[in-house]
Coordinates of C-alpha atoms in Angstrom, one line a residue:
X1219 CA 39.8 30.6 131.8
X1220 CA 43.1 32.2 129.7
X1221 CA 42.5 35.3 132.2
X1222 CA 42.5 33.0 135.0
X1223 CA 45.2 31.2 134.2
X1224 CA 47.2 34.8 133.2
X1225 CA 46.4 35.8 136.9
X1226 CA 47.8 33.0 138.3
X1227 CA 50.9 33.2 135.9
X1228 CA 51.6 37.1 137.1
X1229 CA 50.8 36.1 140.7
X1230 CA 53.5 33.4 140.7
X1231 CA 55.8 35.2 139.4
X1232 CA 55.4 38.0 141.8
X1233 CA 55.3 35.6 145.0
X1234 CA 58.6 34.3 143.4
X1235 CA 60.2 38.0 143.5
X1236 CA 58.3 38.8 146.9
X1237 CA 60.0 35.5 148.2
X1238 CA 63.4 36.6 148.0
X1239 CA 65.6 38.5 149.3
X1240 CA 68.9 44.1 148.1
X1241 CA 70.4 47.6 147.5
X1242 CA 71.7 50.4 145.3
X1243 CA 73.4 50.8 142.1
X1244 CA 72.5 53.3 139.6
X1245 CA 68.9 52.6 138.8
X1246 CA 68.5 53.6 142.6
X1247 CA 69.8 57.0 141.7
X1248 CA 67.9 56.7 138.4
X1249 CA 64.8 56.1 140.5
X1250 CA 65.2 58.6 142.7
X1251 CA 66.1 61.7 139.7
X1252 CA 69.5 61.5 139.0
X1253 CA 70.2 62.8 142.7
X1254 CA 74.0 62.2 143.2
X1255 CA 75.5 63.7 146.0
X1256 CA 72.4 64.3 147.8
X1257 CA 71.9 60.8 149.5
X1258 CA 74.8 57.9 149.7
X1259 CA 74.9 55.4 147.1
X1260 CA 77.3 52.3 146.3
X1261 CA 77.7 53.8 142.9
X1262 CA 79.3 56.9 144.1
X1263 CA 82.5 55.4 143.6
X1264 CA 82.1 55.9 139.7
X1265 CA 82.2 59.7 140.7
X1266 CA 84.9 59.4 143.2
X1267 CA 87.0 55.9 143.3
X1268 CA 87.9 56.1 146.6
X1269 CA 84.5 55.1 147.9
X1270 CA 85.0 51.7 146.1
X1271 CA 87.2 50.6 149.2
X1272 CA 84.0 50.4 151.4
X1273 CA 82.9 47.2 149.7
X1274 CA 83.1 44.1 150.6
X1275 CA 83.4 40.0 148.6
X1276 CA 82.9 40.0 144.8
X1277 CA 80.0 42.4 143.1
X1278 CA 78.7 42.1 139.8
X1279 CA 76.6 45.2 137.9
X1280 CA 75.0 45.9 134.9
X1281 CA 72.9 48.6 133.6
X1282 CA 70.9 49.5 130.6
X1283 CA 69.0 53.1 130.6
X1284 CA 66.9 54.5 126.9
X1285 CA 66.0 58.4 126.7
X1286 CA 63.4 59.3 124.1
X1287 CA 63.8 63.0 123.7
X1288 CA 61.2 64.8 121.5
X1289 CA 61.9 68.3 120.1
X1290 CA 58.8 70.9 119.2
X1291 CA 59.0 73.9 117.9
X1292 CA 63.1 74.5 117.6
X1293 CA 62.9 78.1 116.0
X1294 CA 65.3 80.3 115.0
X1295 CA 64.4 83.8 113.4
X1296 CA 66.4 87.1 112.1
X1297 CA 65.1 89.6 110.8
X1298 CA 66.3 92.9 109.5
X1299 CA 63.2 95.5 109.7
X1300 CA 65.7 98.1 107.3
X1301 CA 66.1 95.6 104.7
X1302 CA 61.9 94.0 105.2
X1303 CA 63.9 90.8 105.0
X1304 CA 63.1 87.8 107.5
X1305 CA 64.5 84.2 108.1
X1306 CA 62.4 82.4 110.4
X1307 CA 63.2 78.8 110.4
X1308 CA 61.4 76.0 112.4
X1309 CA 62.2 72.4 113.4
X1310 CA 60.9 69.2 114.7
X1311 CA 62.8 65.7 115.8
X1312 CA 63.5 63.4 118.3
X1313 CA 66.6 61.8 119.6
X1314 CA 67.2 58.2 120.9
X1315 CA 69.8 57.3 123.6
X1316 CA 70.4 54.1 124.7
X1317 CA 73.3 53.6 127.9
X1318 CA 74.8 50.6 129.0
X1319 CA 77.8 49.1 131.4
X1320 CA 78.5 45.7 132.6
X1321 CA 81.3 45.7 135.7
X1322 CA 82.2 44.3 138.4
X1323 CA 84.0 44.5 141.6
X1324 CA 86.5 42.5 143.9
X1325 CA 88.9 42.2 146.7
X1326 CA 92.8 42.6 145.3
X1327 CA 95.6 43.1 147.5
X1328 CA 95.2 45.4 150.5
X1329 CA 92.3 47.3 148.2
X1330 CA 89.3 46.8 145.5
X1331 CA 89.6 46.8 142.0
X1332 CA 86.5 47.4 139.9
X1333 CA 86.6 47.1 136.1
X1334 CA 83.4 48.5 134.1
X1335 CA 82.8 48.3 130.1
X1336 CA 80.1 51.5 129.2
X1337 CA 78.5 51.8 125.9
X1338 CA 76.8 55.0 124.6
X1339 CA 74.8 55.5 121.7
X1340 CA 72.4 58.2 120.7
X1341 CA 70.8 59.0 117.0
X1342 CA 69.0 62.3 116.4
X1343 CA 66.8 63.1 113.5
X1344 CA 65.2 66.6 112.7
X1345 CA 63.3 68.0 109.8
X1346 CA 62.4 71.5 109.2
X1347 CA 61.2 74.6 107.1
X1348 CA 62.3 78.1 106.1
X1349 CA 59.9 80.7 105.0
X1350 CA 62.8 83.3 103.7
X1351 CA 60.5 86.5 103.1
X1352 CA 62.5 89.5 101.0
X1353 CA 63.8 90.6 98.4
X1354 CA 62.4 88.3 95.9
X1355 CA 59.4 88.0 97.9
X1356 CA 58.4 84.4 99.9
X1357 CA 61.0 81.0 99.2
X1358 CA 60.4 78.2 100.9
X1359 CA 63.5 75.9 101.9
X1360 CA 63.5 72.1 103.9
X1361 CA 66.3 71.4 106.0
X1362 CA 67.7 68.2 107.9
X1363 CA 69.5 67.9 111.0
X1364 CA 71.3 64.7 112.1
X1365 CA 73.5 63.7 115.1
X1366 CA 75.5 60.7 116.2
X1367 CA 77.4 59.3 118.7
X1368 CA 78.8 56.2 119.4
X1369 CA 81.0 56.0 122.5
X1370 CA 82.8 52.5 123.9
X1371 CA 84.9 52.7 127.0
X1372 CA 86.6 50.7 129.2
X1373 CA 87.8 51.9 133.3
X1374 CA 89.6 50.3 135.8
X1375 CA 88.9 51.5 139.4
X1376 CA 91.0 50.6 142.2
X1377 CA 90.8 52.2 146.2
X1378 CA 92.5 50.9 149.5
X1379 CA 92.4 52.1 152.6
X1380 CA 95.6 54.6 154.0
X1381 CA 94.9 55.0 157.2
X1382 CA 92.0 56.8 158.0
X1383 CA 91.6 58.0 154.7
X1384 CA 90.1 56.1 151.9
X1385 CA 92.1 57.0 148.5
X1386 CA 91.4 55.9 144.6
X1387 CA 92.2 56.0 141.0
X1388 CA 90.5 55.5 138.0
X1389 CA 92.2 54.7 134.5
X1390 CA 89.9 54.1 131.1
X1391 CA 89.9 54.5 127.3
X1392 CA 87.1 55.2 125.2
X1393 CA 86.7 55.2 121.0
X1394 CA 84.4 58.0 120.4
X1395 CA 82.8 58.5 117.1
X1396 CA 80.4 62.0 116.9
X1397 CA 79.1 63.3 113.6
X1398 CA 76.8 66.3 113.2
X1399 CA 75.4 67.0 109.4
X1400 CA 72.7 69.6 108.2
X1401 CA 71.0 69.4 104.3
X1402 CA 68.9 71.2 102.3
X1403 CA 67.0 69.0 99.9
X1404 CA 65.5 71.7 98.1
X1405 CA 68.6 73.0 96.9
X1406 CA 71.1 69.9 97.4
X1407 CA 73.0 71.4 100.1
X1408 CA 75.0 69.5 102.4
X1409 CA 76.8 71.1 105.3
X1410 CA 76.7 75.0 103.6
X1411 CA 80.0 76.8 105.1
X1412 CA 79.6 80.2 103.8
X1413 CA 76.2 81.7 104.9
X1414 CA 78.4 85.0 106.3
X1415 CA 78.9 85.9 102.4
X1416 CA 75.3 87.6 102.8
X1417 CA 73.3 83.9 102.4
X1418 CA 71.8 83.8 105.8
X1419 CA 68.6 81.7 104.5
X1420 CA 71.1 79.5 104.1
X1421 CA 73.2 79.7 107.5
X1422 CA 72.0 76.4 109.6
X1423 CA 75.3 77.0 111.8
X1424 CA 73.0 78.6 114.8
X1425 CA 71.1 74.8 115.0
X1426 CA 74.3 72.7 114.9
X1427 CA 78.2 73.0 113.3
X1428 CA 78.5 69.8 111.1
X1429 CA 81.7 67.3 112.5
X1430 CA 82.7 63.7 111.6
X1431 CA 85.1 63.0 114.2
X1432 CA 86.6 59.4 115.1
X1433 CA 89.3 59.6 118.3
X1434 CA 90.6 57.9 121.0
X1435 CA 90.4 59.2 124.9
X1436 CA 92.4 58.6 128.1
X1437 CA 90.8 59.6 131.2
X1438 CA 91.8 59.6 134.6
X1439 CA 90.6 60.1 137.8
X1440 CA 92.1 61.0 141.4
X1441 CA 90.1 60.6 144.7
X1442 CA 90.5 60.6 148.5
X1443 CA 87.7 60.0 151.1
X1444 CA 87.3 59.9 154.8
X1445 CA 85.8 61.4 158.2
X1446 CA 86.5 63.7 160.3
X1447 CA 84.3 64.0 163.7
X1448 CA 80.4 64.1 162.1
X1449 CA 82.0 65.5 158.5
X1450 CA 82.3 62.5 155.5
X1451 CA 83.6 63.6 152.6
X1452 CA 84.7 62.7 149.2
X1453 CA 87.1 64.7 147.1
X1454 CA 88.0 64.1 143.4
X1455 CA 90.0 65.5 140.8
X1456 CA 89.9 63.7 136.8
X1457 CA 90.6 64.7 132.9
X1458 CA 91.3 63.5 129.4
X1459 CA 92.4 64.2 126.3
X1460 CA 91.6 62.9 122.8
X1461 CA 94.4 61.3 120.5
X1462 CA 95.0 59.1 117.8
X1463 CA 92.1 61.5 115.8
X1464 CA 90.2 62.0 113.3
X1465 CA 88.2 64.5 111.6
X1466 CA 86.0 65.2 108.4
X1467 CA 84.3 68.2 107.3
X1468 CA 82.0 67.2 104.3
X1469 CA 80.6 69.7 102.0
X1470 CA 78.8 69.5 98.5
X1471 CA 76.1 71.2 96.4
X1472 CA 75.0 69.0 93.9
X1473 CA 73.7 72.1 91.9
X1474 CA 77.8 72.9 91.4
X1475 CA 79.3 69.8 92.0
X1476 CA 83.2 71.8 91.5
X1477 CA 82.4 73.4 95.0
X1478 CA 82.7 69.8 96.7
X1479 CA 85.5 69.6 99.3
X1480 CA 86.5 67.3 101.9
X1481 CA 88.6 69.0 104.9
X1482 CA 90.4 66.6 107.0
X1483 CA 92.4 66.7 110.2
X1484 CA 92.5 66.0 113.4
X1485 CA 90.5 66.3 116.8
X1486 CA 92.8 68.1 120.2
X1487 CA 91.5 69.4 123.6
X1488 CA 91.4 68.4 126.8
X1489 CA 89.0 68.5 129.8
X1490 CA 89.8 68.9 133.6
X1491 CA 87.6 69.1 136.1
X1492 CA 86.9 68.2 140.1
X1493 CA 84.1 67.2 142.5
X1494 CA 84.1 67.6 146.8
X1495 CA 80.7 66.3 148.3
X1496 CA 80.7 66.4 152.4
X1497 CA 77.7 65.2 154.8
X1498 CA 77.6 66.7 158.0
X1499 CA 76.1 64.2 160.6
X1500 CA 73.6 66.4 162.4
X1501 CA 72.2 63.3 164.5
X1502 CA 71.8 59.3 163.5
X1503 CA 68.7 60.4 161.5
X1504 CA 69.7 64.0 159.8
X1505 CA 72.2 64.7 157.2
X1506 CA 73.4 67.9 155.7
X1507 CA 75.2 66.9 152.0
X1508 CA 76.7 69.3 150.1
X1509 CA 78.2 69.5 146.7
X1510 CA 80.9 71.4 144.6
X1511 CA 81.9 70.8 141.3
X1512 CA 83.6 72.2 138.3
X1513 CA 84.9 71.4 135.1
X1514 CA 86.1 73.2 132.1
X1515 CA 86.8 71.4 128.3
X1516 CA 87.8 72.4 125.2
X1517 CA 87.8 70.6 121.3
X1518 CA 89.2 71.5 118.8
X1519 CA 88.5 70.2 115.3
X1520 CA 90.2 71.2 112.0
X1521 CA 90.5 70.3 108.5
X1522 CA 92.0 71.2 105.3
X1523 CA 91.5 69.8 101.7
X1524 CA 91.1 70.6 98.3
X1525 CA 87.6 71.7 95.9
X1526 CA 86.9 70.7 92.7
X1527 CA 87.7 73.8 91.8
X1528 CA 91.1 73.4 92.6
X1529 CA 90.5 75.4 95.7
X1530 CA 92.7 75.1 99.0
X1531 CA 89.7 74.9 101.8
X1532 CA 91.1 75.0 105.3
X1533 CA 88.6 75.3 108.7
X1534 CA 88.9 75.1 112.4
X1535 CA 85.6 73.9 114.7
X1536 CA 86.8 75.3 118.6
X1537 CA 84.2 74.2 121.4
X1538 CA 84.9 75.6 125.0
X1539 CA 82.7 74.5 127.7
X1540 CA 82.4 75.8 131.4
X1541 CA 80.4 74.2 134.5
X1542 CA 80.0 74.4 137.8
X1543 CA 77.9 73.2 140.7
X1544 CA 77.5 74.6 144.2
X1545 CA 75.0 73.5 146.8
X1546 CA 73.5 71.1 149.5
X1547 CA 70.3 70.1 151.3
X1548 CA 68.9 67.7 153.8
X1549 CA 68.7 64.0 154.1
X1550 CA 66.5 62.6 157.0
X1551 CA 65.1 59.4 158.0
X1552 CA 61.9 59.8 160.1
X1553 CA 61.5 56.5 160.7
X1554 CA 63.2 52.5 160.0
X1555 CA 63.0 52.3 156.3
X1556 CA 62.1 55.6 155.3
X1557 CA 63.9 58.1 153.6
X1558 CA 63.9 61.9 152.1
X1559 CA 65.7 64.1 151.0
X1560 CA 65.4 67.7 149.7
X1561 CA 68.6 69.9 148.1
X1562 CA 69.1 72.9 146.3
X1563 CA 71.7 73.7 143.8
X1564 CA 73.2 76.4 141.8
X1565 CA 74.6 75.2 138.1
X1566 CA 76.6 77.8 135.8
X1567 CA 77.1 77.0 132.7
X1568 CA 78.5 78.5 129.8
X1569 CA 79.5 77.0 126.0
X1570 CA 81.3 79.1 123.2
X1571 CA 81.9 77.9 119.4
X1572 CA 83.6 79.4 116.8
X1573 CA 84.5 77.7 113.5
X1574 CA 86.2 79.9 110.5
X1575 CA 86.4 78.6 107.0
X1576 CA 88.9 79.9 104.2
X1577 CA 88.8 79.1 100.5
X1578 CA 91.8 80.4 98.6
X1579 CA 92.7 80.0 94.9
X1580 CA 95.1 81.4 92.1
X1581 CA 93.2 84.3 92.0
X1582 CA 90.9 84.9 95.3
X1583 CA 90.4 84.3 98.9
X1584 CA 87.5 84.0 100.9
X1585 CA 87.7 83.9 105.0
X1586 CA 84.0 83.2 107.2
X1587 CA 84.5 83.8 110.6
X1588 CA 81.4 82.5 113.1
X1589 CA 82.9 84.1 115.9
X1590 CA 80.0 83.2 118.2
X1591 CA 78.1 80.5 117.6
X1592 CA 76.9 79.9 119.4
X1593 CA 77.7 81.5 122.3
X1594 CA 76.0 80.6 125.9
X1595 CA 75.7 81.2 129.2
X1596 CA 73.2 80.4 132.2
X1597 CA 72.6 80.8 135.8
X1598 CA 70.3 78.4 137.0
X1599 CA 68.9 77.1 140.5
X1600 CA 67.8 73.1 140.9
X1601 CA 65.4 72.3 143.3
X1602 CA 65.4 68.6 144.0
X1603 CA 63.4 66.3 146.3
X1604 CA 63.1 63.0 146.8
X1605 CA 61.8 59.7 148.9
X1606 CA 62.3 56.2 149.3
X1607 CA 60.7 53.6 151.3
X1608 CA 61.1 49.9 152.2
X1609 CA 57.7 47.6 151.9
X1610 CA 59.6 45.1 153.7
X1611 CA 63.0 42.9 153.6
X1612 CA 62.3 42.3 150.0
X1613 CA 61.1 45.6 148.3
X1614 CA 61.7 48.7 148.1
X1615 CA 59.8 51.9 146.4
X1616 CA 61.1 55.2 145.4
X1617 CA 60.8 58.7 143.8
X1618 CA 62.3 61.8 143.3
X1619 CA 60.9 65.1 141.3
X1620 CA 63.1 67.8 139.8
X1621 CA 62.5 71.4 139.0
X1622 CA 64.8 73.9 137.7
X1623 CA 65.2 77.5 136.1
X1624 CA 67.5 79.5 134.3
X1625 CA 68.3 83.0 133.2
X1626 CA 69.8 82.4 129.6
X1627 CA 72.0 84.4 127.2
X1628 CA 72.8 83.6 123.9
X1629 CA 74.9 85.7 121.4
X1630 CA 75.6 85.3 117.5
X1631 CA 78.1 86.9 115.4
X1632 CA 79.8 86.2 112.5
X1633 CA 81.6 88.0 109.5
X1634 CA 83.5 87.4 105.6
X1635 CA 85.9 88.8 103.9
X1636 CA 88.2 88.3 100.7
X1637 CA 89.3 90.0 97.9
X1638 CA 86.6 88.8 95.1
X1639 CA 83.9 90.5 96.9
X1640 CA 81.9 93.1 94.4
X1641 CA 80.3 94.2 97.7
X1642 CA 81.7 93.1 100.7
X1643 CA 79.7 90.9 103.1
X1644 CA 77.5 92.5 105.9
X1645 CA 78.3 91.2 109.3
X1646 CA 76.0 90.3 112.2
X1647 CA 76.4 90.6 115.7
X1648 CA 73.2 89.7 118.0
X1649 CA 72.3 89.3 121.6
X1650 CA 69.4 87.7 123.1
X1651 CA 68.4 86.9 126.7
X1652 CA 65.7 84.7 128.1
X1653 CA 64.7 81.6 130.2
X1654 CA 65.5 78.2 130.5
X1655 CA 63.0 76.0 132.7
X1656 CA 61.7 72.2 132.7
X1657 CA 60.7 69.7 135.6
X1658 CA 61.7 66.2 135.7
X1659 CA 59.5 62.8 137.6
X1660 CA 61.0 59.4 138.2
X1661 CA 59.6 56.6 139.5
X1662 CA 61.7 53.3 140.7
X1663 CA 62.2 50.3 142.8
X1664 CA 64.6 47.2 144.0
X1665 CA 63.5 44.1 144.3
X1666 CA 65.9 41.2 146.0
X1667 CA 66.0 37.8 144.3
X1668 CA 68.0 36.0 146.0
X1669 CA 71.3 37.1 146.2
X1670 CA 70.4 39.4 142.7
X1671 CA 69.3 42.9 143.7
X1672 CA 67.0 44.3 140.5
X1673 CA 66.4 48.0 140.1
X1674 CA 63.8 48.8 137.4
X1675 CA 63.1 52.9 136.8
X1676 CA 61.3 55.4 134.6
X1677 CA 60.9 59.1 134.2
X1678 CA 59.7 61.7 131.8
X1679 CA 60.6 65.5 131.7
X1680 CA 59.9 68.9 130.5
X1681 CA 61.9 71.4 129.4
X1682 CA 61.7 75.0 127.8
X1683 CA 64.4 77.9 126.3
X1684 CA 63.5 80.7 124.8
X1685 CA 65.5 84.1 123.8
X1686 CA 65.6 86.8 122.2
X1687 CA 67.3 90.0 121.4
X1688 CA 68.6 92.7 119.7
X1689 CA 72.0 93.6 117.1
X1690 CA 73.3 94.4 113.7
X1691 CA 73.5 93.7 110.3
X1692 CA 76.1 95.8 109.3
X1693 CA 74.8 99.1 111.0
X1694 CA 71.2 98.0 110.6
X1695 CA 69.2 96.8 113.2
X1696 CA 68.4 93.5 113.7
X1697 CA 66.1 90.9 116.0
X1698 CA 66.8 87.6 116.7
X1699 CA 64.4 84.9 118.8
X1700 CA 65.1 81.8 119.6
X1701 CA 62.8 78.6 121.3
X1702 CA 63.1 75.0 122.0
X1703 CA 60.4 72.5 123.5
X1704 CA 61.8 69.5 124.6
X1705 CA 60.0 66.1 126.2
X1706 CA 61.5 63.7 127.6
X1707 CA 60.7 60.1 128.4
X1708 CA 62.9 56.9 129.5
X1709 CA 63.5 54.1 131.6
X1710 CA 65.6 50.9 132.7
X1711 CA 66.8 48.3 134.2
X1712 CA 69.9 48.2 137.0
X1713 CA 70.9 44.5 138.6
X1714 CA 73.2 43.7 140.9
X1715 CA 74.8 40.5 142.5

């Protein structure tokens, strides 16, 4: 009887969806792989603000995504055959990201102004172990590995037409909080600076440099869009800067509490970047999209402060980031309701960090320069395909799978100096190649309700990186490997009215 009546219950509920009457906003895109640029969407105008002209009456949006990621098997190994000395350490952890916005849209003047509150928060956790084999034969160390972020910000969109061209701006604000932090347990370390005075088995810089930054960000964007003959496009240049900042470099060793310091300053940088996405119109049913896009950033992140031992500490964090995006594909509708799509894409990508630290006293100096690290680069090639398909007036399935492959490099270095060294510090300088792969599946679908369009989505994902390679210790030679396993799972919710 309680199934029965259950039946019923999900039946009803079902006929009640079924019964009324929808389209896209980003759980569309969600649903179909994250696909922007390859098929037309209403939320393309958060990418270019121009498109938010096309609309029409008063829209309201909201939007909630979570992204499990599960990390197996982070390793990171050195070894220096001359010296029989080797530092393999190993990791495990998983990260939690939860995204949301709440925006809408609406006539003003001779154009349409959209406003749209985003929220970002994301928590990782990681635990690991480090066998340090040498000269005082096998030690066993446990580390930790934490990051945060917490990101509120608030956009104003706004497009009207100028002629036959479409043309936007977008102004926000954001408060970002980010932290990274790295312990080891087993000898009461937190956030260890000098590992390039000859303590690599305790260097956790090549997993993560520890921050605790708190800044405000302006960002702004500037779009045009229009058509000429059977050619749409969409151009788009934006950027930011950070201000109002600040930052915290924490370090302490509870096993000689005098060489606790607390480095403060302030967070700089900038990022620019720009996006162009055409569709050439081959007939009513064929499209030929294609995308360009690049972007370069930089942080900064410095600090200075004083030991308990009466120490001057002063450090700088630099992050420099490069992307770019070039490629197109197919979009085709076979038939009334159908839709799919198919693209391929080119992504380069490259990252440097350096942070130096420098301890000076009455007496002595000490200066640890990471030069690289990390340093990263990647050519990659995306493969993406996707379909969609109306059921009827009411529903609407979709899907899209991902696939992509990289040729990785990743280089390490780092050095010390001072003038209280009985031996001075050997540095290290290593280059490893490899491959970066993973796949990607989502699944998702809108359902009208009434005048309420709901677009619930999952996926799950696969990725791989592994490197290694060859350098020095001083003049002796050294090999480094590197791997990461990474799974992904999410899903959400988009609705729109």
């Amino acid at each position: 009887m309680q199934k029965r009546v259950g039946f019923i219950a999900v039946v009803s509920v079902l006929a009640v969806l079924l019964a009324l009457p929808s389209w896209g906003w980003q759980g569309r895109m969600a649903g179909m792989g994250d696909a922007a640029g390859l098929v037309a969407d209403e939320s393309d105008f958060l990418i270019h603000p121009a498109a938010i002209a096309t609309g029409k009456g008063f829209n309201a949006y909201g939007h909630y995504r979570l992204t499990y990621e599960k990390t197996k098997n982070w390793e990171y190994s050195a070894s220096v055959p001359a010296m029989d000395v080797i530092y393999p350490f190993t990791a495990d952890g998983r990260l939690w990201k939860h995204e949301g916005q709440l925006g809408a849209a609406l006539g003003l003047g001779p154009g349409r102004l959209g406003v749209f509150f985003d929220y970002t928060t994301a928590n990782g956790k990681y635990t690991g172990t480090e066998v340090y084999e040498g000269f005082s034969g096998p030690g066993y160390e446990n580390f930790e590995l934490e990051n945060k972020l917490d990101n509120f910000a608030l956009k104003a969109i706004y497009g009207l037409p100028v002629g036959p061209v479409n043309v936007g701006a977008e102004l926000g604000f954001a408060y970002v909080k980010e932290e990274q932090k790295n312990l080891m347990p087993t000898e009461m370390l937190v956030n260890y600076p000098w590992g390039a005075e000859d303590y690599p088995e305790y260097n956790l810089l090549p997993y993560m440099i520890p921050f605790d930054s708190k800044y405000w960000e302006a960002n702004a964007k500037l779009s045009a869009a229009g058509k000429t003959g059977p050619v749409s496009y969409m151009f788009t240049l934006r950027g930011g800067l950070p201000f109002a900042a600040d930052n915290e470099y924490v370090h302490s060793d509870l096993s000689a509490p005098a060489s606790f310091f607390s480095a403060e300053g302030k967070v700089k940088g900038f990022n620019v970047a720009g996006d162009v996405w055409m569709r050439f119109a081959v007939s009513d049913n064929i499209s030929l999209p294609f995308v360009v896009s690049a972007g370069f950033k930089k942080i900064t992140r410095d600090g200075s402060g004083v030991s308990n031992y009466a120490t001057t500490v002063e450090y700088e964090h630099e992050a420099k980031d490069v992307s770019l995006t070039v490629g197109g594909g197919a979009e085709m509708t076979p038939a009334s309701g159908t839709r799919l799509a198919a693209g391929l894409y080119y992504n380069y990508l490259k990252s440097e960090q350096n942070v130096q630290f420098m301890e000076s006293g009455v007496l002595s100096w000490y200066f640890d320069n990471y030069t690289d690290m990390l340093k990263t680069s990647e050519h990659r090639l995306t493969l993406r395909l996707l379909a969609e398909q109306e059921l009827n007036s009411v529903v609407a399935l979709r899907g899209g799978l991902s696939a992509f492959y990289g040729l990785a490099k990743r280089d390490y270095s780092y050095n010390a100096d001072g003038n209280n060294f009985w031996f001075p510090p050997s540095p290290v300088s290593v280059s490893a190649d490899g491959a970066h792969y993973g796949v990607n599946a989502s699944l998702g679908a809108s359902i009208k309700a009434g005048a309420v369009v709901l677009e619930p989505f999952i996926n799950a994902g696969y990725a791989k990186f592994k490197t290694d390679g060859d350098g020095f210790t001083e003049s002796m030679p050294t090999y480094v490997e590197v791997n990461k396993t990474n799974w992904l799972a999410g899903g959400g919710l988009s609705v729109k009215f």
